[in-house]
Every structure is written in structure tokens, then in C-alpha cells.
GROMACS .gro file of C-alpha atoms in nm:
model
  440
    1MET     CA    1  -3.583  26.833 -12.204
    2GLN     CA    2  -3.343  26.615 -12.400
    3LYS     CA    3  -3.081  26.635 -12.122
    4ILE     CA    4  -3.335  26.534 -11.854
    5PHE     CA    5  -3.449  26.238 -12.065
    6SER     CA    6  -3.090  26.123 -12.120
    7PHE     CA    7  -3.013  26.148 -11.748
    8LEU     CA    8  -3.320  25.948 -11.654
    9SER     CA    9  -3.237  25.688 -11.920
   10LEU     CA   10  -2.890  25.646 -11.769
   11ILE     CA   11  -3.036  25.591 -11.421
   12ILE     CA   12  -3.283  25.334 -11.554
   13PHE     CA   13  -3.007  25.158 -11.748
   14LEU     CA   14  -2.783  25.132 -11.443
   15SER     CA   15  -3.070  25.011 -11.227
   16ILE     CA   16  -3.166  24.738 -11.471
   17SER     CA   17  -2.807  24.642 -11.554
   18PHE     CA   18  -2.655  24.614 -11.210
   19GLY     CA   19  -2.915  24.705 -10.951
   20MET     CA   20  -3.105  24.496 -10.704
   21LYS     CA   21  -3.430  24.497 -10.898
   22GLY     CA   22  -3.509  24.370 -11.247
   23GLN     CA   23  -3.301  24.146 -11.470
   24ILE     CA   24  -2.924  24.151 -11.432
   25ASP     CA   25  -2.781  24.254 -11.767
   26CYS     CA   26  -2.424  24.151 -11.851
   27SER     CA   27  -2.387  24.348 -12.174
   28SER     CA   28  -2.176  24.626 -12.017
   29ALA     CA   29  -1.958  24.398 -11.803
   30ASN     CA   30  -1.595  24.325 -11.890
   31ALA     CA   31  -1.561  23.978 -12.042
   32ILE     CA   32  -1.318  23.749 -11.859
   33GLN     CA   33  -1.167  23.413 -11.958
   34CYS     CA   34  -1.053  23.146 -11.716
   35GLY     CA   35  -0.678  23.147 -11.663
   36SER     CA   36  -0.633  23.499 -11.808
   37PRO     CA   37  -0.605  23.769 -11.538
   38LEU     CA   38  -0.778  24.100 -11.609
   39SER     CA   39  -0.681  24.435 -11.460
   40ILE     CA   40  -0.897  24.604 -11.197
   41ALA     CA   41  -0.904  24.982 -11.155
   42ILE     CA   42  -1.176  25.120 -10.926
   43ASN     CA   43  -1.155  25.484 -10.820
   44ALA     CA   44  -1.313  25.630 -10.509
   45GLY     CA   45  -1.673  25.743 -10.524
   46PRO     CA   46  -2.025  25.632 -10.441
   47GLY     CA   47  -2.149  25.311 -10.599
   48ASN     CA   48  -2.454  25.258 -10.819
   49ASP     CA   49  -2.579  24.960 -10.618
   50ASN     CA   50  -2.537  25.010 -10.243
   51PHE     CA   51  -2.755  24.718 -10.143
   52SER     CA   52  -2.543  24.471  -9.945
   53TYR     CA   53  -2.591  24.114 -10.063
   54CYS     CA   54  -2.354  23.979  -9.796
   55GLY     CA   55  -2.491  24.175  -9.502
   56PHE     CA   56  -2.214  24.434  -9.465
   57GLN     CA   57  -2.156  24.798  -9.560
   58ASN     CA   58  -2.143  24.829  -9.936
   59GLU     CA   59  -2.127  25.195 -10.047
   60GLY     CA   60  -1.825  25.202 -10.280
   61LYS     CA   61  -1.801  25.168 -10.654
   62GLU     CA   62  -1.846  24.837 -10.837
   63ALA     CA   63  -1.664  24.653 -11.115
   64TYR     CA   64  -1.848  24.390 -11.323
   65TYR     CA   65  -1.712  24.093 -11.518
   66SER     CA   66  -1.899  23.846 -11.739
   67PHE     CA   67  -1.811  23.486 -11.816
   68SER     CA   68  -1.952  23.208 -12.035
   69PRO     CA   69  -1.807  22.869 -11.931
   70THR     CA   70  -1.717  22.613 -12.195
   71ILE     CA   71  -1.665  22.343 -11.931
   72THR     CA   72  -1.900  22.257 -11.645
   73GLY     CA   73  -1.714  22.242 -11.315
   74ASN     CA   74  -1.583  22.420 -11.006
   75TYR     CA   75  -1.430  22.765 -11.059
   76PHE     CA   76  -1.250  22.999 -10.819
   77ILE     CA   77  -1.207  23.374 -10.835
   78GLN     CA   78  -0.864  23.501 -10.735
   79ILE     CA   79  -0.822  23.871 -10.656
   80GLU     CA   80  -0.476  24.027 -10.639
   81GLU     CA   81  -0.444  24.370 -10.477
   82LEU     CA   82  -0.159  24.578 -10.617
   83GLY     CA   83  -0.252  24.923 -10.488
   84GLY     CA   84  -0.519  25.153 -10.357
   85ILE     CA   85  -0.679  25.205 -10.018
   86SER     CA   86  -0.961  24.963  -9.942
   87SER     CA   87  -1.136  24.870  -9.619
   88GLY     CA   88  -1.270  24.558  -9.787
   89TYR     CA   89  -1.493  24.447 -10.069
   90GLU     CA   90  -1.791  24.227 -10.139
   91MET     CA   91  -1.779  23.955 -10.405
   92ARG     CA   92  -2.103  23.827 -10.558
   93TYR     CA   93  -2.221  23.656 -10.874
   94ALA     CA   94  -2.540  23.587 -11.068
   95GLU     CA   95  -2.669  23.444 -11.392
   96CYS     CA   96  -2.706  23.701 -11.665
   97LEU     CA   97  -3.070  23.813 -11.697
   98GLY     CA   98  -3.134  23.651 -11.363
   99ALA     CA   99  -3.307  23.831 -11.077
  100ASN     CA  100  -3.089  23.748 -10.775
  101TRP     CA  101  -2.727  23.800 -10.674
  102ASN     CA  102  -2.543  23.530 -10.477
  103CYS     CA  103  -2.298  23.634 -10.205
  104LEU     CA  104  -1.945  23.493 -10.229
  105GLY     CA  105  -1.820  23.675  -9.922
  106ILE     CA  106  -1.649  23.981  -9.778
  107TYR     CA  107  -1.275  23.998  -9.848
  108SER     CA  108  -0.978  24.230  -9.807
  109GLY     CA  109  -0.648  24.246  -9.992
  110SER     CA  110  -0.550  23.955 -10.216
  111SER     CA  111  -0.788  23.663 -10.172
  112THR     CA  112  -0.950  23.354 -10.325
  113THR     CA  113  -1.319  23.270 -10.309
  114ASP     CA  114  -1.465  22.929 -10.234
  115PHE     CA  115  -1.557  22.727 -10.539
  116ILE     CA  116  -1.844  22.827 -10.768
  117TYR     CA  117  -2.010  22.549 -10.966
  118LEU     CA  118  -2.076  22.687 -11.315
  119THR     CA  119  -2.241  22.505 -11.605
  120THR     CA  120  -2.209  22.539 -11.980
  121GLY     CA  121  -2.497  22.704 -12.160
  122ASN     CA  122  -2.527  22.977 -11.895
  123ASN     CA  123  -2.376  23.325 -11.886
  124TYR     CA  124  -2.259  23.464 -11.553
  125ILE     CA  125  -2.167  23.801 -11.409
  126PHE     CA  126  -1.930  23.870 -11.118
  127CYS     CA  127  -1.916  24.189 -10.913
  128LEU     CA  128  -1.642  24.333 -10.694
  129ASP     CA  129  -1.807  24.601 -10.478
  130LEU     CA  130  -1.601  24.827 -10.250
  131GLN     CA  131  -1.734  24.872  -9.897
  132ALA     CA  132  -1.673  25.247  -9.860
  133SER     CA  133  -1.719  25.534 -10.105
  134ASN     CA  134  -1.371  25.672 -10.028
  135ASP     CA  135  -1.205  25.337 -10.110
  136ASN     CA  136  -1.016  25.265 -10.430
  137PHE     CA  137  -0.872  24.941 -10.558
  138PHE     CA  138  -0.611  24.849 -10.819
  139GLY     CA  139  -0.507  24.496 -10.905
  140SER     CA  140  -0.630  24.201 -11.108
  141ILE     CA  141  -0.903  23.939 -11.119
  142ASN     CA  142  -0.847  23.585 -11.239
  143LEU     CA  143  -1.101  23.308 -11.283
  144SER     CA  144  -0.938  22.967 -11.242
  145CYS     CA  145  -1.016  22.704 -11.502
  146PRO     CA  146  -1.218  22.412 -11.366
  147THR     CA  147  -1.039  22.122 -11.206
  148PRO     CA  148  -1.103  21.787 -11.378
  149THR     CA  149  -1.351  21.568 -11.196
  150PRO     CA  150  -1.173  21.290 -10.998
  151ALA     CA  151  -1.207  20.940 -11.145
  152ASN     CA  152  -1.373  20.824 -10.819
  153ASP     CA  153  -1.615  21.115 -10.800
  154ASN     CA  154  -1.919  20.884 -10.788
  155CYS     CA  155  -2.009  20.581 -10.578
  156THR     CA  156  -2.040  20.370 -10.895
  157SER     CA  157  -1.678  20.449 -10.986
  158ALA     CA  158  -1.537  20.395 -10.635
  159GLN     CA  159  -1.163  20.325 -10.615
  160ASN     CA  160  -1.067  20.002 -10.440
  161ILE     CA  161  -0.869  20.033 -10.117
  162SER     CA  162  -0.712  19.742  -9.926
  163CYS     CA  163  -0.537  19.679  -9.596
  164GLY     CA  164  -0.202  19.857  -9.585
  165ASN     CA  165  -0.285  20.108  -9.861
  166ASN     CA  166  -0.200  20.478  -9.838
  167LEU     CA  167  -0.380  20.640 -10.130
  168LEU     CA  168  -0.343  21.001 -10.244
  169GLY     CA  169  -0.675  21.166 -10.322
  170THR     CA  170  -0.833  21.501 -10.389
  171LEU     CA  171  -1.168  21.674 -10.359
  172ASN     CA  172  -1.065  21.927 -10.622
  173GLY     CA  173  -1.326  21.902 -10.897
  174ALA     CA  174  -1.552  21.670 -10.695
  175THR     CA  175  -1.922  21.719 -10.763
  176LEU     CA  176  -2.232  21.703 -10.545
  177ASP     CA  177  -2.316  21.370 -10.381
  178ASN     CA  178  -2.657  21.238 -10.291
  179ALA     CA  179  -2.554  21.020  -9.997
  180PRO     CA  180  -2.700  20.956  -9.651
  181ASN     CA  181  -2.572  21.182  -9.374
  182CYS     CA  182  -2.389  20.973  -9.113
  183LEU     CA  183  -2.274  21.273  -8.907
  184SER     CA  184  -2.474  21.500  -8.680
  185GLN     CA  185  -2.286  21.816  -8.771
  186GLY     CA  186  -2.292  21.816  -9.152
  187ASN     CA  187  -2.252  21.605  -9.460
  188GLY     CA  188  -2.004  21.796  -9.680
  189SER     CA  189  -2.178  21.748 -10.012
  190ASN     CA  190  -1.875  21.714 -10.246
  191GLY     CA  191  -1.692  21.386 -10.193
  192VAL     CA  192  -1.497  21.105 -10.355
  193TRP     CA  193  -1.551  20.732 -10.312
  194TYR     CA  194  -1.359  20.415 -10.226
  195SER     CA  195  -1.466  20.054 -10.187
  196PHE     CA  196  -1.345  19.792  -9.941
  197THR     CA  197  -1.423  19.420  -9.954
  198GLY     CA  198  -1.495  19.288  -9.608
  199ASN     CA  199  -1.246  19.025  -9.484
  200ASP     CA  200  -1.341  18.971  -9.119
  201SER     CA  201  -1.103  19.239  -8.994
  202TYR     CA  202  -1.111  19.548  -8.778
  203VAL     CA  203  -1.048  19.829  -9.028
  204THR     CA  204  -0.910  20.170  -8.944
  205LEU     CA  205  -0.938  20.451  -9.200
  206SER     CA  206  -0.751  20.777  -9.151
  207THR     CA  207  -0.674  21.105  -9.329
  208CYS     CA  208  -0.433  21.204  -9.051
  209GLY     CA  209  -0.121  21.212  -9.269
  210GLY     CA  210   0.074  21.529  -9.344
  211GLN     CA  211  -0.069  21.549  -9.695
  212THR     CA  212  -0.409  21.645  -9.549
  213GLN     CA  213  -0.442  22.014  -9.466
  214PHE     CA  214  -0.818  22.069  -9.459
  215ASP     CA  215  -1.120  21.966  -9.251
  216THR     CA  216  -1.201  21.614  -9.374
  217GLN     CA  217  -1.492  21.384  -9.299
  218ILE     CA  218  -1.510  21.005  -9.354
  219SER     CA  219  -1.837  20.815  -9.390
  220VAL     CA  220  -1.855  20.437  -9.427
  221TYR     CA  221  -2.157  20.264  -9.583
  222SER     CA  222  -2.280  19.914  -9.657
  223GLY     CA  223  -2.535  19.824  -9.921
  224GLU     CA  224  -2.547  19.931 -10.285
  225CYS     CA  225  -2.480  20.273 -10.437
  226GLY     CA  226  -2.852  20.334 -10.473
  227ASN     CA  227  -2.934  20.210 -10.123
  228LEU     CA  228  -2.657  20.296  -9.877
  229ASN     CA  229  -2.666  20.240  -9.502
  230CYS     CA  230  -2.441  20.419  -9.252
  231VAL     CA  231  -2.187  20.196  -9.075
  232ALA     CA  232  -1.942  20.445  -8.919
  233ALA     CA  233  -1.833  20.806  -8.957
  234ASN     CA  234  -1.598  21.069  -8.817
  235ASP     CA  235  -1.546  21.439  -8.869
  236ASP     CA  236  -1.253  21.547  -8.651
  237ASN     CA  237  -0.991  21.364  -8.450
  238PRO     CA  238  -0.784  21.603  -8.233
  239LEU     CA  239  -0.500  21.348  -8.206
  240CYS     CA  240  -0.428  21.355  -8.581
  241GLU     CA  241  -0.070  21.460  -8.637
  242SER     CA  242  -0.137  21.676  -8.945
  243ASN     CA  243  -0.419  21.882  -8.794
  244GLY     CA  244  -0.698  21.825  -8.544
  245THR     CA  245  -0.965  21.838  -8.814
  246SER     CA  246  -0.854  21.530  -9.005
  247SER     CA  247  -1.053  21.208  -8.961
  248TYR     CA  248  -1.003  20.865  -8.801
  249ILE     CA  249  -1.260  20.584  -8.784
  250SER     CA  250  -1.254  20.210  -8.703
  251PHE     CA  251  -1.516  19.943  -8.771
  252ASN     CA  252  -1.556  19.567  -8.813
  253ALA     CA  253  -1.558  19.471  -9.182
  254LEU     CA  254  -1.732  19.135  -9.215
  255ALA     CA  255  -1.642  18.884  -9.485
  256GLY     CA  256  -1.871  18.896  -9.787
  257VAL     CA  257  -1.985  19.254  -9.725
  258ASN     CA  258  -1.887  19.534  -9.962
  259TYR     CA  259  -1.826  19.869  -9.797
  260PHE     CA  260  -1.825  20.211  -9.960
  261ILE     CA  261  -1.607  20.484  -9.811
  262ARG     CA  262  -1.676  20.848  -9.880
  263VAL     CA  263  -1.418  21.119  -9.807
  264HIS     CA  264  -1.571  21.465  -9.798
  265ALA     CA  265  -1.513  21.806  -9.640
  266ASN     CA  266  -1.684  21.981  -9.354
  267THR     CA  267  -1.614  22.312  -9.527
  268GLN     CA  268  -1.674  22.405  -9.887
  269PRO     CA  269  -1.387  22.274 -10.107
  270ASN     CA  270  -1.124  22.525 -10.211
  271ILE     CA  271  -0.827  22.493 -10.447
  272SER     CA  272  -0.599  22.268 -10.239
  273TYR     CA  273  -0.818  21.989 -10.110
  274ASN     CA  274  -0.569  21.703 -10.134
  275PHE     CA  275  -0.544  21.422  -9.880
  276THR     CA  276  -0.399  21.080  -9.802
  277LEU     CA  277  -0.640  20.800  -9.709
  278SER     CA  278  -0.474  20.524  -9.506
  279CYS     CA  279  -0.622  20.181  -9.441
  280SER     CA  280  -0.495  19.939  -9.175
  281CYS     CA  281  -0.644  19.610  -9.057
  282SER     CA  282  -0.630  19.391  -8.749
  283ALA     CA  283  -0.830  19.099  -8.609
  284LEU     CA  284  -1.203  19.138  -8.564
  285CYS     CA  285  -1.277  19.330  -8.247
  286ASN     CA  286  -1.558  19.208  -8.021
  287ALA     CA  287  -1.740  19.489  -7.845
  288PRO     CA  288  -1.759  19.471  -7.462
  289ALA     CA  289  -2.079  19.339  -7.304
  290ASN     CA  290  -2.154  19.688  -7.167
  291ASP     CA  291  -2.093  19.861  -7.501
  292ASN     CA  292  -2.441  20.017  -7.493
  293CYS     CA  293  -2.633  20.199  -7.222
  294SER     CA  294  -2.898  19.928  -7.224
  295GLY     CA  295  -2.628  19.673  -7.128
  296ALA     CA  296  -2.477  19.879  -6.846
  297LEU     CA  297  -2.315  19.675  -6.568
  298SER     CA  298  -2.446  19.742  -6.218
  299LEU     CA  299  -2.204  19.855  -5.945
  300GLY     CA  300  -2.477  19.851  -5.680
  301THR     CA  301  -2.510  20.106  -5.402
  302ILE     CA  302  -2.194  20.299  -5.317
  303SER     CA  303  -2.176  20.316  -4.939
  304ASN     CA  304  -1.814  20.217  -4.872
  305ALA     CA  305  -1.604  20.496  -4.719
  306SER     CA  306  -1.295  20.402  -4.920
  307CYS     CA  307  -1.209  20.205  -5.232
  308SER     CA  308  -1.278  19.845  -5.141
  309ALA     CA  309  -1.342  19.694  -5.485
  310THR     CA  310  -1.174  19.777  -5.814
  311THR     CA  311  -1.361  19.737  -6.142
  312PHE     CA  312  -1.170  19.668  -6.463
  313GLY     CA  313  -1.298  19.805  -6.793
  314SER     CA  314  -1.189  19.886  -7.148
  315THR     CA  315  -1.297  20.106  -7.436
  316LEU     CA  316  -1.105  19.887  -7.681
  317CYS     CA  317  -1.344  19.763  -7.952
  318ALA     CA  318  -1.629  19.965  -7.802
  319THR     CA  319  -1.853  20.142  -8.051
  320PRO     CA  320  -2.000  20.495  -8.040
  321SER     CA  321  -2.344  20.544  -7.891
  322ASN     CA  322  -2.600  20.811  -7.971
  323ILE     CA  323  -2.560  20.961  -7.622
  324HIS     CA  324  -2.291  21.226  -7.658
  325PRO     CA  325  -2.105  21.353  -7.347
  326GLU     CA  326  -2.160  21.726  -7.289
  327CYS     CA  327  -1.790  21.797  -7.236
  328PHE     CA  328  -1.683  21.613  -7.554
  329SER     CA  329  -1.692  21.779  -7.896
  330THR     CA  330  -1.973  21.660  -8.124
  331PHE     CA  331  -1.720  21.673  -8.409
  332ASN     CA  332  -1.526  21.385  -8.249
  333THR     CA  333  -1.612  21.014  -8.264
  334PHE     CA  334  -1.578  20.822  -7.937
  335ALA     CA  335  -1.588  20.467  -7.802
  336ASP     CA  336  -1.778  20.412  -7.477
  337VAL     CA  337  -1.882  20.156  -7.210
  338TRP     CA  338  -2.152  20.183  -6.944
  339TYR     CA  339  -2.213  20.116  -6.572
  340THR     CA  340  -2.487  20.202  -6.321
  341PHE     CA  341  -2.474  20.284  -5.950
  342SER     CA  342  -2.682  20.443  -5.677
  343ALA     CA  343  -2.557  20.674  -5.402
  344VAL     CA  344  -2.634  20.708  -5.032
  345ASP     CA  345  -2.520  21.069  -5.021
  346SER     CA  346  -2.485  21.377  -5.243
  347ASP     CA  347  -2.139  21.296  -5.370
  348VAL     CA  348  -1.918  21.004  -5.471
  349GLU     CA  349  -1.543  20.984  -5.521
  350LEU     CA  350  -1.414  20.829  -5.846
  351VAL     CA  351  -1.059  20.698  -5.861
  352LEU     CA  352  -0.951  20.596  -6.213
  353ASN     CA  353  -0.629  20.463  -6.365
  354SER     CA  354  -0.573  20.378  -6.731
  355SER     CA  355  -0.311  20.215  -6.949
  356TYR     CA  356  -0.037  20.448  -7.073
  357ASN     CA  357  -0.191  20.498  -7.419
  358ALA     CA  358  -0.552  20.543  -7.308
  359ASP     CA  359  -0.722  20.876  -7.243
  360ILE     CA  360  -1.052  20.816  -7.065
  361GLY     CA  361  -1.332  21.059  -6.984
  362VAL     CA  362  -1.649  20.999  -6.787
  363ALA     CA  363  -2.003  21.137  -6.805
  364ILE     CA  364  -2.277  21.081  -6.547
  365TYR     CA  365  -2.650  21.077  -6.623
  366LYS     CA  366  -2.977  21.016  -6.447
  367GLY     CA  367  -3.305  20.923  -6.609
  368THR     CA  368  -3.315  20.640  -6.861
  369CYS     CA  369  -3.114  20.525  -7.161
  370ASP     CA  370  -3.389  20.661  -7.386
  371ASN     CA  371  -3.397  20.993  -7.201
  372PRO     CA  372  -3.063  21.050  -7.027
  373ILE     CA  373  -3.029  21.370  -6.822
  374PRO     CA  374  -2.668  21.495  -6.787
  375VAL     CA  375  -2.543  21.537  -6.429
  376SER     CA  376  -2.164  21.578  -6.461
  377CYS     CA  377  -1.893  21.534  -6.723
  378PHE     CA  378  -1.516  21.509  -6.683
  379HIS     CA  379  -1.302  21.500  -6.997
  380ASN     CA  380  -0.962  21.326  -6.975
  381VAL     CA  381  -1.034  21.225  -6.616
  382SER     CA  382  -0.773  20.951  -6.642
  383SER     CA  383  -0.499  21.214  -6.654
  384GLU     CA  384  -0.634  21.360  -6.327
  385GLY     CA  385  -0.659  21.023  -6.155
  386GLY     CA  386  -1.027  21.064  -6.079
  387ALA     CA  387  -1.299  21.313  -5.993
  388ARG     CA  388  -1.552  21.407  -5.729
  389ILE     CA  389  -1.908  21.356  -5.853
  390ASP     CA  390  -2.143  21.603  -5.683
  391GLY     CA  391  -2.513  21.680  -5.698
  392LEU     CA  392  -2.637  21.323  -5.644
  393SER     CA  393  -2.956  21.212  -5.473
  394PRO     CA  394  -2.979  20.897  -5.258
  395GLY     CA  395  -3.173  20.606  -5.404
  396ILE     CA  396  -3.157  20.722  -5.767
  397THR     CA  397  -2.991  20.504  -6.030
  398TYR     CA  398  -2.714  20.686  -6.217
  399PHE     CA  399  -2.537  20.590  -6.541
  400LEU     CA  400  -2.159  20.608  -6.582
  401GLN     CA  401  -2.035  20.648  -6.940
  402PHE     CA  402  -1.659  20.595  -6.978
  403TYR     CA  403  -1.546  20.716  -7.322
  404SER     CA  404  -1.237  20.781  -7.532
  405LEU     CA  405  -1.132  20.870  -7.884
  406GLN     CA  406  -1.096  20.555  -8.091
  407ASN     CA  407  -0.722  20.610  -8.123
  408ALA     CA  408  -0.694  20.676  -7.749
  409SER     CA  409  -0.891  20.369  -7.635
  410GLY     CA  410  -0.752  20.127  -7.381
  411ASN     CA  411  -0.788  19.944  -7.054
  412PHE     CA  412  -0.868  20.117  -6.726
  413ASN     CA  413  -0.967  20.038  -6.369
  414PHE     CA  414  -1.172  20.240  -6.128
  415CYS     CA  415  -1.351  20.240  -5.795
  416LEU     CA  416  -1.627  20.447  -5.640
  417SER     CA  417  -1.649  20.538  -5.274
  418ASN     CA  418  -1.855  20.750  -5.039
  419PRO     CA  419  -1.595  20.915  -4.812
  420THR     CA  420  -1.843  21.137  -4.628
  421CYS     CA  421  -2.024  21.029  -4.314
  422SER     CA  422  -2.355  20.936  -4.468
  423THR     CA  423  -2.534  20.794  -4.159
  424PRO     CA  424  -2.497  20.989  -3.828
  425ILE     CA  425  -2.419  20.779  -3.521
  426LEU     CA  426  -2.628  20.840  -3.209
  427ALA     CA  427  -2.389  20.930  -2.928
  428ASN     CA  428  -2.435  20.949  -2.551
  429ILE     CA  429  -2.233  21.222  -2.381
  430SER     CA  430  -2.195  21.237  -2.001
  431ASN     CA  431  -1.963  21.364  -1.728
  432ILE     CA  432  -1.919  21.695  -1.904
  433THR     CA  433  -1.664  21.926  -1.742
  434ALA     CA  434  -1.480  22.239  -1.850
  435THR     CA  435  -1.199  22.032  -2.001
  436ASP     CA  436  -1.343  21.695  -2.108
  437ALA     CA  437  -1.647  21.472  -2.150
  438PHE     CA  438  -1.731  21.104  -2.167
  439LEU     CA  439  -1.852  20.991  -2.514
  440GLN     CA  440  -2.038  20.658  -2.537
   0.00000   0.00000   0.00000
């Protein structure tokens, strides 16, 4: 009876200590200190907790480590594999005596987790759980010490940036922001801040330098730190020389207006989130009259069989609209101008030429500016010299949206024509013979 009781007690202890249900007890976990690697030795065999907290197979043995931070900040777990046979492992963490595990991810070999924000006064437990019961793992675990919070971590402590500056910055140690989201695809919550005093100039901000090796985002605001308003924003610019996920944005900075610039990441910050923020200025840039869909310039009805009139346009100084071309990544910021036309047939030929540094695309819509319905989209049409626009209906007004990346904006010219025979001609045929006929 004593042996049965002891066996049941062991099962209950393991279930309460490390299982899915009940409070998570850290008392039997190996204590770890930041900056001091600890050996890992996990032999093959079935685990005590086979519930998968990350959604993958999770049947191997577990190793548990406890930690009590003395500094609040961002920590990273680094795993070094030195031996063993492992198909992969799950990393998770929780607060001691808490009820829920948090997934850090599925890893294999030597790896580093994304940051974990830990606070003083709490005790935490980490678990490395092998995926298969015949796996074993030998190596070490190291918890990085927190990175100091950047001096410009908050809007109220924003670092000044001026025309011509190239400032080194980092998101390492940056804390959560409570800032308006100026991007449709995410607002990377950990950022650092800069301030710019408006001087009636066209300002370009960029993280495109070689120092930047992660997916940046730039958001520009006006107003006060407690009441910010979005002015401009960009996630990715594929023309950046360092990588296509760095950022590039231009806007008019008016005299007397203070602007706040937030650099943040589209992905969760890891241990090497350093960047260079560049600021350049030129004369104020006046947007074209047809900068918005509501101001589209009319081209009339396209009935000419060949190009008979050339229209000159430019995306220089144009601003982004909230109508995003279907063939253009939503992660990219574009400049666009608008035109309208109507067709007399089902297709129209577009011939387009652009300046050497401009890369122009075109999207076609029907409907209204408030409810545009995509018809066609041609990215980088300037490099093709034009496009054939099909699927049109006579008598309907269509919208032409010419667009480009802000650092690929420029002048262009184009013409539309209807090369097909849109109106049949009534013909009289007489004197028909085996070899000829008279057409009148």
C-alpha cells in the first residue's frame, strides 16, 4: 500500500509541477542566471507533459529552468546544441505558480528565441521539451542579460534629428509604445523616437543604409506626445540597398510644426536590431492637381485608332492615397496621380514612357472614388512601354491610377488609343465573280 501511495504522489507532483493543469511550480526546476550558461542533458524517453503548447508534436522529455530577474527588460534564451539526436524542440515559459504556459516557438539545433519581457518581482520558469520520445539533447542554455533601454525609448525623450543627419540607433531594449498605427499591416509595438522641427522643406527619412539588417517601419506624427496624428509612414521599400524590408518615406515638413518620428520593427525585436536613420531635405514639394482620385483629370472618350494626343504626368511630389493597387505590395508606400476615361470598345492600348529614374505602374478601376472596383493592374508598366487594357465596357467611366515608389517617382508621358474597328462600316458589294468583286 505504501508503494502505491508513493507512486500516486509522484504522478500528482509531476502533474502539478510541470503539467498542463494546476499551478506551475518552479521548486524543482534548475535555477539559471542571466549571462551564465547552464548545461543541458536530456536522455531519450517519454515526457511527463506531452501537451503541445506551440501546436506541434511534443512527446519527448522536458528540462525546466527557473529565473528571478533583478532588472526589468527584454531577455533572450540562447540554446547551444553540442550533441544528441533531436528532431526539434519546443520552448515555452510561464510565471511560477501561474496557470498557463506561453509558447516561444519550435526550434532545432542551436538557436535564439525572440525577446521575452520579464519584470522584477516575478519568478519565471522555462521549458525545453523534445518533440519525439526517442530524441536526446546535450548542450547548454543561456539567458541573456537585458539590454539597457535606449535614451529615446519614449516620445517625451525623442532625439532631435536634422537635415543631413545620419544617426545610429537601436531597438535593442526598446519597450512597448502606445502610439497610433499609421500602417495597414502592423504597428511594431517596440520603437524609439526622434523629433524634427519643420522648416518648410520636403523631408526624406530612410533606414536603407547597410547598418540596417532587419524589417524596419517608420511612422511620422504631428501633434503632442499625448495626442499624435499620423502624417506619413512606410514599412518596406524594395529599392533599399541594404535589404528590401528597410523603410523610406518623404513628406512636407511645414515651418512651425514639430514632427515626431518613430522607428519600429514589423517583426518582434531580436538581439541585433541596430539601424541608421538618415534625414535629407529639399524644397517644399507641391502635389500635382490630380494627386487624389477625386481630382482625376479627364481624358474623355478614347475612340482614336492610334496615339494622336500625348498626356504628360508626374508622380514627383504626389502623396499616397488610400486606394492600393492590387498588383503592388501593401507593405510598400507609393505616390500616385489620377485620370479618367471612357471607352468605345472592350479594350484600349496604353503607350507609356518615363524618365530614366522613374518606375511607373498603372491600375484601372471602375465604380467611384469611394468604392473603386479593380479592373486591371500592371506593375512597372513603364519598363514594358505600355499595356493592353482589356475587359472594358463602352460608356463607363474608368479611373487610371499611375503610381510609383517614392524613390522611383518621376515624369512620364502616355497616350490611349482604340486600335480595333469599333464601328462597322456598311458596305455595298456588287459584280461578284469567281475572282473579284466591286466594294462600294
